[in-house]
CSV table of C-alpha atoms and ligand atoms in Angstrom, one decimal:
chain,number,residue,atom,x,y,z
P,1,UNK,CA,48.3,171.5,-17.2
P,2,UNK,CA,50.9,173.5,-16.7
P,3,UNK,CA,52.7,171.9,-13.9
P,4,UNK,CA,52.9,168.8,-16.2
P,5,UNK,CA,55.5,170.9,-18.2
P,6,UNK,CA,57.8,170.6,-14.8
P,7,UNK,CA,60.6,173.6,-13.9
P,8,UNK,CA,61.1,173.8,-17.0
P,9,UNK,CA,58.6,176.0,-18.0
P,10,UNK,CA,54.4,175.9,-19.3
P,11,UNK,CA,52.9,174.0,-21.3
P,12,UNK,CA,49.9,176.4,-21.5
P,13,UNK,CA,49.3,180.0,-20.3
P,14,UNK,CA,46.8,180.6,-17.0
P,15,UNK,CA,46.1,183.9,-16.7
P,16,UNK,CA,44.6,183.0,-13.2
P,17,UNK,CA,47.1,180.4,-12.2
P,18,UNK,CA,49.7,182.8,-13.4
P,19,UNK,CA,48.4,186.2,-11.0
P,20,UNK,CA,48.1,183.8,-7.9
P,21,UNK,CA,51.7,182.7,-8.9
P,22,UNK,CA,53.1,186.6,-8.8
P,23,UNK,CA,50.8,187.2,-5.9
P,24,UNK,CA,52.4,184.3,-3.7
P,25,UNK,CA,56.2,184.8,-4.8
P,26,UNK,CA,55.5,187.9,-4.1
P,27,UNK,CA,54.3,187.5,-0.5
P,28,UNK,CA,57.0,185.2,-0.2
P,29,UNK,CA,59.6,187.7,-0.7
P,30,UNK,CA,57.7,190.5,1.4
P,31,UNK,CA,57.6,187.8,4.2
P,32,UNK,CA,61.0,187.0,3.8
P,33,UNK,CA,62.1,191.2,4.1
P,34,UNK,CA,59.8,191.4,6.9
P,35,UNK,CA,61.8,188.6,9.1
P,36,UNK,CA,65.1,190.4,7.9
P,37,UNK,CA,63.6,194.0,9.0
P,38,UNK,CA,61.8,192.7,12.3
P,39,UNK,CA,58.4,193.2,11.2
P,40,UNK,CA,56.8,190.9,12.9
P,41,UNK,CA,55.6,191.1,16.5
P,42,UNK,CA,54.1,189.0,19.3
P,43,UNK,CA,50.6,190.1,21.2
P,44,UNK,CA,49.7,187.9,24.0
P,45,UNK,CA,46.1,186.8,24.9
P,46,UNK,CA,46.1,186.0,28.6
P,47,UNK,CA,44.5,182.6,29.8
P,48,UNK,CA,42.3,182.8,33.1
P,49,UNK,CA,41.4,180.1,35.5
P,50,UNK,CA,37.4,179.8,35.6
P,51,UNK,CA,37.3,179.2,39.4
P,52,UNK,CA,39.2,182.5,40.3
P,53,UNK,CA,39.8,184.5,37.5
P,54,UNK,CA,43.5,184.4,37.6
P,55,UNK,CA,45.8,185.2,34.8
P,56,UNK,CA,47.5,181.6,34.6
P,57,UNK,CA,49.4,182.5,31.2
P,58,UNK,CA,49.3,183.4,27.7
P,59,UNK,CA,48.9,182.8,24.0
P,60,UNK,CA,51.4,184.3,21.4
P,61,UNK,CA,50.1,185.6,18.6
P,62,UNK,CA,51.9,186.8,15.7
P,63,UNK,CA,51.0,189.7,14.4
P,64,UNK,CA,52.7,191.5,10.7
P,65,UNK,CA,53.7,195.3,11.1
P,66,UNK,CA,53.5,196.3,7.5
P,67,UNK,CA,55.3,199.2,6.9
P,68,UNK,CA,52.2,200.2,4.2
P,69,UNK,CA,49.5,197.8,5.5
P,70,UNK,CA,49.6,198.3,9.1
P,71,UNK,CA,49.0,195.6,11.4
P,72,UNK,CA,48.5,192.4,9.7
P,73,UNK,CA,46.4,189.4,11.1
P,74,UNK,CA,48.1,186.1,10.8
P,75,UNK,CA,44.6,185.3,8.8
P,76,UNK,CA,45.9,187.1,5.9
P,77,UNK,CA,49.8,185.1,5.7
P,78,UNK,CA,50.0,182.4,7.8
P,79,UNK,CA,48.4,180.0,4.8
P,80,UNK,CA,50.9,181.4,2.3
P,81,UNK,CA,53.5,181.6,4.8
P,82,UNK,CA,52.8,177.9,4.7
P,83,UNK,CA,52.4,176.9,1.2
P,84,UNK,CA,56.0,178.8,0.1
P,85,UNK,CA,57.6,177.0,2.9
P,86,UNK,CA,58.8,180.7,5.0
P,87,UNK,CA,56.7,179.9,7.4
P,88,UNK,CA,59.6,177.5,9.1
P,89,UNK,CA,61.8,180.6,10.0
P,90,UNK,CA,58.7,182.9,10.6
P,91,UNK,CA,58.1,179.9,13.2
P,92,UNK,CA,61.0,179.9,14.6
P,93,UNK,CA,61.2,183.1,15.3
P,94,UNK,CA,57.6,183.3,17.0
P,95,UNK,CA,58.7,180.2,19.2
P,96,UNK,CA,62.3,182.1,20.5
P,97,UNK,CA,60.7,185.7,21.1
P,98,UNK,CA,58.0,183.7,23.0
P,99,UNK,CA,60.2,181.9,25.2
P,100,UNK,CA,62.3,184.9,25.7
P,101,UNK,CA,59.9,187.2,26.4
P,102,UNK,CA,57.7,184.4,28.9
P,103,UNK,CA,61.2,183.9,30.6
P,104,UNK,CA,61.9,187.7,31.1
P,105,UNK,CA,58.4,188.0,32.9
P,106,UNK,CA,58.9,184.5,34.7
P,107,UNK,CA,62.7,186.0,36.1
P,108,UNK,CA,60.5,188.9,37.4
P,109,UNK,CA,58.1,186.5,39.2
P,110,UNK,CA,59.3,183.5,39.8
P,111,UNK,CA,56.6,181.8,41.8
P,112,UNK,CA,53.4,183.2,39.6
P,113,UNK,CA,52.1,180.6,37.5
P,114,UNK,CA,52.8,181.8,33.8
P,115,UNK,CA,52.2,179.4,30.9
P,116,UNK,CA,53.6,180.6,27.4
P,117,UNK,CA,51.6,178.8,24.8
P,118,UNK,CA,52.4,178.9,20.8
P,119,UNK,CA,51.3,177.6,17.6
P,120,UNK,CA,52.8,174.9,15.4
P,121,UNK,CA,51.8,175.3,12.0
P,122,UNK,CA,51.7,172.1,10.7
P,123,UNK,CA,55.1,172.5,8.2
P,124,UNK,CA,56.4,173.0,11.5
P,125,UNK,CA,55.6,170.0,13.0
P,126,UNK,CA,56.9,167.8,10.1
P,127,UNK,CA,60.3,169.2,10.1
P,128,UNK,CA,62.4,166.1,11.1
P,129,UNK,CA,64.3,168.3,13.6
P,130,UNK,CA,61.1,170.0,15.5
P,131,UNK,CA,61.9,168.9,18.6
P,132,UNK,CA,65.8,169.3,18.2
P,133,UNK,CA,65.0,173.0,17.8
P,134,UNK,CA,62.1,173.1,20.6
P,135,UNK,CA,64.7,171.7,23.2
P,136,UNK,CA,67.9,174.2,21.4
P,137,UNK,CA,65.2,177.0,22.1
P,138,UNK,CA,64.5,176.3,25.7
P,139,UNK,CA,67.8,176.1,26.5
P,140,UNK,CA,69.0,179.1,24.9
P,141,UNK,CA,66.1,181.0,26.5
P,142,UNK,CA,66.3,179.6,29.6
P,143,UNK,CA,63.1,179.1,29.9
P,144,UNK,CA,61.8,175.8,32.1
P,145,UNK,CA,60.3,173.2,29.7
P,146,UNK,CA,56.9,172.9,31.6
P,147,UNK,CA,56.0,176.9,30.8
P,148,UNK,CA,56.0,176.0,27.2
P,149,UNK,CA,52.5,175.0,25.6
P,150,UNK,CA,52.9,174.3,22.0
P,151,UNK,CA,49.5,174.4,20.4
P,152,UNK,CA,48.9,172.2,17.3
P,153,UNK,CA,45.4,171.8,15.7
P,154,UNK,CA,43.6,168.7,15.8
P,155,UNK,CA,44.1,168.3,11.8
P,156,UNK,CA,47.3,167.8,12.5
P,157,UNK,CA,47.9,165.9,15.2
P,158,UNK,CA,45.3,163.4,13.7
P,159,UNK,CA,47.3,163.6,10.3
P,160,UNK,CA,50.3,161.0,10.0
P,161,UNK,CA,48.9,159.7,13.5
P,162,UNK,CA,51.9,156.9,13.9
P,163,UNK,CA,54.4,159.2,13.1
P,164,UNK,CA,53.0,162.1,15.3
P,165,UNK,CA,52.8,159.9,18.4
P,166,UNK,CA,56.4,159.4,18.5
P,167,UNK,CA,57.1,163.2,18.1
P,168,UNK,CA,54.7,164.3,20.7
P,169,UNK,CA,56.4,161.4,22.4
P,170,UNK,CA,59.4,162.9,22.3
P,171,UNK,CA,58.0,166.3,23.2
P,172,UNK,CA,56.6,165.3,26.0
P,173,UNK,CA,59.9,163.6,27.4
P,174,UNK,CA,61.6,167.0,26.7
P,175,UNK,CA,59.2,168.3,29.5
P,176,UNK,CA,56.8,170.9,27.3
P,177,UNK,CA,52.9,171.1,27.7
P,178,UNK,CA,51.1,170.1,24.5
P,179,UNK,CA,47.8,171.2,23.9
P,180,UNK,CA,44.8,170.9,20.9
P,181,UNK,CA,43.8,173.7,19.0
P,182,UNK,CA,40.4,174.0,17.9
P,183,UNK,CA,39.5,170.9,18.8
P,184,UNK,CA,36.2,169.5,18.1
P,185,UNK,CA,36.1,170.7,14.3
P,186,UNK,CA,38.3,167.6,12.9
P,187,UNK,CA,37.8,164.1,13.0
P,188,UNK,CA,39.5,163.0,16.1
P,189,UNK,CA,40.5,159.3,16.5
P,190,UNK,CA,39.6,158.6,20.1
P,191,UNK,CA,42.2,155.4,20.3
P,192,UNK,CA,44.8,157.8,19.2
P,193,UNK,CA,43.2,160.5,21.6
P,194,UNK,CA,44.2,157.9,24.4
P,195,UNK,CA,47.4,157.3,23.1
P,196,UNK,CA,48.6,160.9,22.7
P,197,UNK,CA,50.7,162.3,25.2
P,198,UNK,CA,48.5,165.6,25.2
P,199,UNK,CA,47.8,167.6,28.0
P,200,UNK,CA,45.1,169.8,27.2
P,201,UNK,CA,42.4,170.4,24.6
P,202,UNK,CA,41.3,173.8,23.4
P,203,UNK,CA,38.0,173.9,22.4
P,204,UNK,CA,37.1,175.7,19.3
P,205,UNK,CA,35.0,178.4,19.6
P,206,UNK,CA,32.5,177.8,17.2
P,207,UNK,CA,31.3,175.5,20.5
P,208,UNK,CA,31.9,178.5,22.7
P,209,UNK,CA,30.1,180.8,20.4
P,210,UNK,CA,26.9,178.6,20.8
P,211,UNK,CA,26.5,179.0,24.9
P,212,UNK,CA,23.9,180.9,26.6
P,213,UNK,CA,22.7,183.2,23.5
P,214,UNK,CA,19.6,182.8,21.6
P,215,UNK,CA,19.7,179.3,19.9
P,216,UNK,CA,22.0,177.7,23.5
P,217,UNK,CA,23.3,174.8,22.5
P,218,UNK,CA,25.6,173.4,25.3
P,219,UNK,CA,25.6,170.0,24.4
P,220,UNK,CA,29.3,169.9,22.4
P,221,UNK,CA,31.3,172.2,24.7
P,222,UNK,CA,29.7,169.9,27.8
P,223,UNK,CA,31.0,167.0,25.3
P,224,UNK,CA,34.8,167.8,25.1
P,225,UNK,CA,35.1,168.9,28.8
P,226,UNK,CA,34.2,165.5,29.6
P,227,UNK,CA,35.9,163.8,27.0
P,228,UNK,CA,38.9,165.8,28.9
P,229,UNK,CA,38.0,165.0,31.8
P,230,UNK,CA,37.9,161.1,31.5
P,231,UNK,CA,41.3,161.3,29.5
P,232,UNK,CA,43.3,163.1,32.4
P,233,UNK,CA,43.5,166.4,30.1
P,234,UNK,CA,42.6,169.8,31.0
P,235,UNK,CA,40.4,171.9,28.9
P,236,UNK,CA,40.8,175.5,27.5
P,237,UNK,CA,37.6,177.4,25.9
P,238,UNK,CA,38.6,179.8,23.6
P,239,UNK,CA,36.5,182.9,22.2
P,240,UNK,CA,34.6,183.2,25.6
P,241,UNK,CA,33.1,187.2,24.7
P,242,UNK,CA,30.1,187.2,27.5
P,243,UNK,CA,29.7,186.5,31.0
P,244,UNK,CA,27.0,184.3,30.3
P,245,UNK,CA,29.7,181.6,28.0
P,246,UNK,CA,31.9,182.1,30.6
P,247,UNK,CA,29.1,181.0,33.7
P,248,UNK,CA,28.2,177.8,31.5
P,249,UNK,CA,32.0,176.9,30.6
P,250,UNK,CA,32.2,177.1,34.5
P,251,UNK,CA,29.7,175.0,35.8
P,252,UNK,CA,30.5,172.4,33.3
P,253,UNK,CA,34.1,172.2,34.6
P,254,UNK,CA,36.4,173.5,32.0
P,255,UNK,CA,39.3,174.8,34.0
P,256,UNK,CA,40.6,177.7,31.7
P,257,UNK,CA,39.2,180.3,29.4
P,258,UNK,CA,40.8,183.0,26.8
P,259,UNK,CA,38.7,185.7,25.1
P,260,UNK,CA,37.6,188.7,24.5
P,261,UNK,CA,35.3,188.9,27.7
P,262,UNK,CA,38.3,189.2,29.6
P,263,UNK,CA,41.2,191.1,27.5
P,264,UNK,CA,41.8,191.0,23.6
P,265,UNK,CA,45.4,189.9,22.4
P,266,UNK,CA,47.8,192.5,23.7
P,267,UNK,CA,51.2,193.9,23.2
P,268,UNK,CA,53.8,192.5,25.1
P,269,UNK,CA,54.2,195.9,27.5
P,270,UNK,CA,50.5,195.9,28.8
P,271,UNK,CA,50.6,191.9,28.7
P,272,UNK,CA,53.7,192.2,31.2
P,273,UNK,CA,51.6,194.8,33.5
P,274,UNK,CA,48.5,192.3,32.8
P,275,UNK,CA,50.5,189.8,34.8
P,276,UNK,CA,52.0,191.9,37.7
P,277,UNK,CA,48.4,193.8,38.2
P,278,UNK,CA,47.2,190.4,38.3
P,279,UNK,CA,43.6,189.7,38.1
P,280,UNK,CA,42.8,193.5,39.3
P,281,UNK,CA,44.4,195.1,36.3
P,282,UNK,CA,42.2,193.1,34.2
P,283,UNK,CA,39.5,193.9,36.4
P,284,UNK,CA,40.0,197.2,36.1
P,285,UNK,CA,38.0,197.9,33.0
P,286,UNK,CA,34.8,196.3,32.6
P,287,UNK,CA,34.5,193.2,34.2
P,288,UNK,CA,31.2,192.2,35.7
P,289,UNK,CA,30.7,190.8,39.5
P,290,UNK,CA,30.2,187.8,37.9
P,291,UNK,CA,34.0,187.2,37.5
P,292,UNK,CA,34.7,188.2,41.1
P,293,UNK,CA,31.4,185.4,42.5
I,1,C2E,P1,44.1,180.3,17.3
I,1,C2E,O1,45.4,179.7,17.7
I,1,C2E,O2,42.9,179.4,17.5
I,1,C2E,O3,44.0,181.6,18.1
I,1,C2E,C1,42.8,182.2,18.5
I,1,C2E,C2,42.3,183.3,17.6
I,1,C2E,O4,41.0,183.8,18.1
I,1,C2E,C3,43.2,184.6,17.7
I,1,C2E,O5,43.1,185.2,16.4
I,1,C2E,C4,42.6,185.4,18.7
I,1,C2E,O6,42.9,186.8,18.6
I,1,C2E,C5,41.1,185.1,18.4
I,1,C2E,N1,40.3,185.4,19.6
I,1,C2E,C6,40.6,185.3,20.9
I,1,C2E,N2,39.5,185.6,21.7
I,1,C2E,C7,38.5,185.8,20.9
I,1,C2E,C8,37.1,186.2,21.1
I,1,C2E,O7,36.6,186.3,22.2
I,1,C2E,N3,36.3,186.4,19.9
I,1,C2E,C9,36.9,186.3,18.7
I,1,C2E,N4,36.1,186.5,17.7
I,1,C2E,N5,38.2,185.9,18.5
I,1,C2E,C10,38.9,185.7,19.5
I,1,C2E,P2,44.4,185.6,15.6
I,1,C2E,O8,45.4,186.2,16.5
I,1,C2E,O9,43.9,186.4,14.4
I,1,C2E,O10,45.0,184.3,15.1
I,1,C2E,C11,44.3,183.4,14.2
I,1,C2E,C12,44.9,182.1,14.0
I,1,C2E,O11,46.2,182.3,13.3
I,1,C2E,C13,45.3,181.4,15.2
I,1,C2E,O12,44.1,180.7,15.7
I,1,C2E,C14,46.3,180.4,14.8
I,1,C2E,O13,45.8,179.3,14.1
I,1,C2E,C15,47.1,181.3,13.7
I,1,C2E,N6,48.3,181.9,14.3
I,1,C2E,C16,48.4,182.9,15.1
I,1,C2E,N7,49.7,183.1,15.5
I,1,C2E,C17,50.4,182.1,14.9
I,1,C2E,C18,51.8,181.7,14.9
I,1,C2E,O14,52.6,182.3,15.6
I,1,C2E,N8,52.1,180.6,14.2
I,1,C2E,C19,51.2,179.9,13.5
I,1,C2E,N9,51.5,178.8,12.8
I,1,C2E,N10,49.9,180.2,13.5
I,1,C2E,C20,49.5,181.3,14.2
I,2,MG,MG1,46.1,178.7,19.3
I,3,MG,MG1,42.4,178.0,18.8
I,4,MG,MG1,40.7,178.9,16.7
């Protein structure tokens, strides 16, 4: 094989091997030209409360302004942003224009519950200094440690589980929120599910997807709420799109929601008037009486 031949060269020519090798060095270096020319941008998904509809916070979501390609989901870079390593300072950069832009809105409105949440990619989370940075950001933001959810998927967090509980230790002592993402499509340990210093799980919304349409199939959402509930964590269903996922997530107890039922990801000006209109700008589209009940 032709990694067997090391750095210095190959041992054997693979045409495939050898187009997914120009393909990724040469995402690589448009990644690395899009951090240097600001490409990149944050759209924010707000969170609602299920009891009263209230916009409690939101989710960052990087998004790739391609000067060719348009708007890029993270779906078609994050991986490769990954495997060639950029996506530590692509990271970065997400978790600083979060907190910055979470603190700008929180110094408008002080008393308004606001919860930035962002995704660690798991790279991220192994960096030996992850939580060096996390606590360098929140300082030089400003922004109080408690407003800041970092998301990590349960792959993750259940990878390296020794090692993880001392960093999400350490996390936790700094004062951030930590959440689950996706939860309920890896193989969660429950003795290290007790052990975790986590504070909310996010179901997946494969789960979600499965409530109050055709083939209803409660059973696993109802599952993780109360798996939440009797480990003193809150719970977050994502990918709520109809009133009637939203009802059953409801009377089952989950406490939060995100999804496209109540706004899609947005950019950061009509997130900010999002979160002064409150619950009524939201409101003011579509939303059923049901939300208002
Ligand atoms: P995620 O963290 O689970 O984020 C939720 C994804 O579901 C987002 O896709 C969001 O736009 C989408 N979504 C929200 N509500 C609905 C809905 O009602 N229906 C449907 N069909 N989709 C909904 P997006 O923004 O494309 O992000 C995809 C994934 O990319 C994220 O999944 C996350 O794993 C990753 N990602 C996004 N931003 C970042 C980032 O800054 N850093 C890292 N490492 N990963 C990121
Ligand atoms: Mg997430
Ligand atoms: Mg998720
Ligand atoms: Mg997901």
């Amino acid at each position: 094989h032709a990694k067997a031949a090391g750095a210095g060269g190959y041992a054997s020519y693979d045409p495939q091997m050898h187009s997914g090798l120009i393909a990724r060095l040469q995402l690589e270096a448009d990644l690395r030209r899009a951090l240097e020319n600001d490409e990149f941008e944050l759209h924010y998904q707000p969170t609602i409360r299920l009891d009263n509809g209230a916009v409690v916070g939101f989710e960052a979501l990087l998004r790739w302004r391609h000067p060719t390609r348009g708007l890029v989901p993270p779906a078609e870079f994050v991986s490769l942003a990954e495997a060639t390593g950029m996506i530590l300072p692509i990271g970065q950069w997400v978790l600083t224009e979060a907190c910055r832009q979470a603190a700008e809105w929180i110094g408008a409105s002080p008393d308004r519950p606001m919860t930035m949440a962002v995704n660690v990619s798991g790279r991220q989370f192994g960096q030996d200094d992850f939580a060096d940075i996390v606590e360098r950001v929140l300082a030089e933001s400003g922004l109080a440690p408690e407003r800041l959810c970092l998301e990590m998927t349960e792959s993750v967090v259940m990878n390296d589980t020794e090692e993880n509980l001392a960093l999400l230790t350490r996390l936790k002592a700094i004062g951030v929120k930590l959440a689950i993402d996706d939860f309920g499509t890896g193989y969660s340990s429950l003795s290290y599910l007790r052990r975790f210093p986590v504070d909310t799980l996010k179901i997946d919304r494969s789960f979600v997807e499965r409530l109050g349409q055709q083939s209803d199939d409660a059973t696993l959402a109802r599952t993780i709420v109360q798996l939440g509930q009797s480990l003193g964590m809150s719970t977050v269903a994502e990918g709520i799109e109809h009133s009637e996922q939203f009802l059953a997530l409801r009377r089952m107890g989950c406490e939060r929601a995100q999804g496209y039922y109540f706004s899609r990801p947005l950019p950061a000006i009509q997130a900010g008037a999002v979160l002064t209109g409150g619950r009524a700008a939201l409101m003011a589209g579509n939303k059923p009486a049901s939300m208002l009940a």
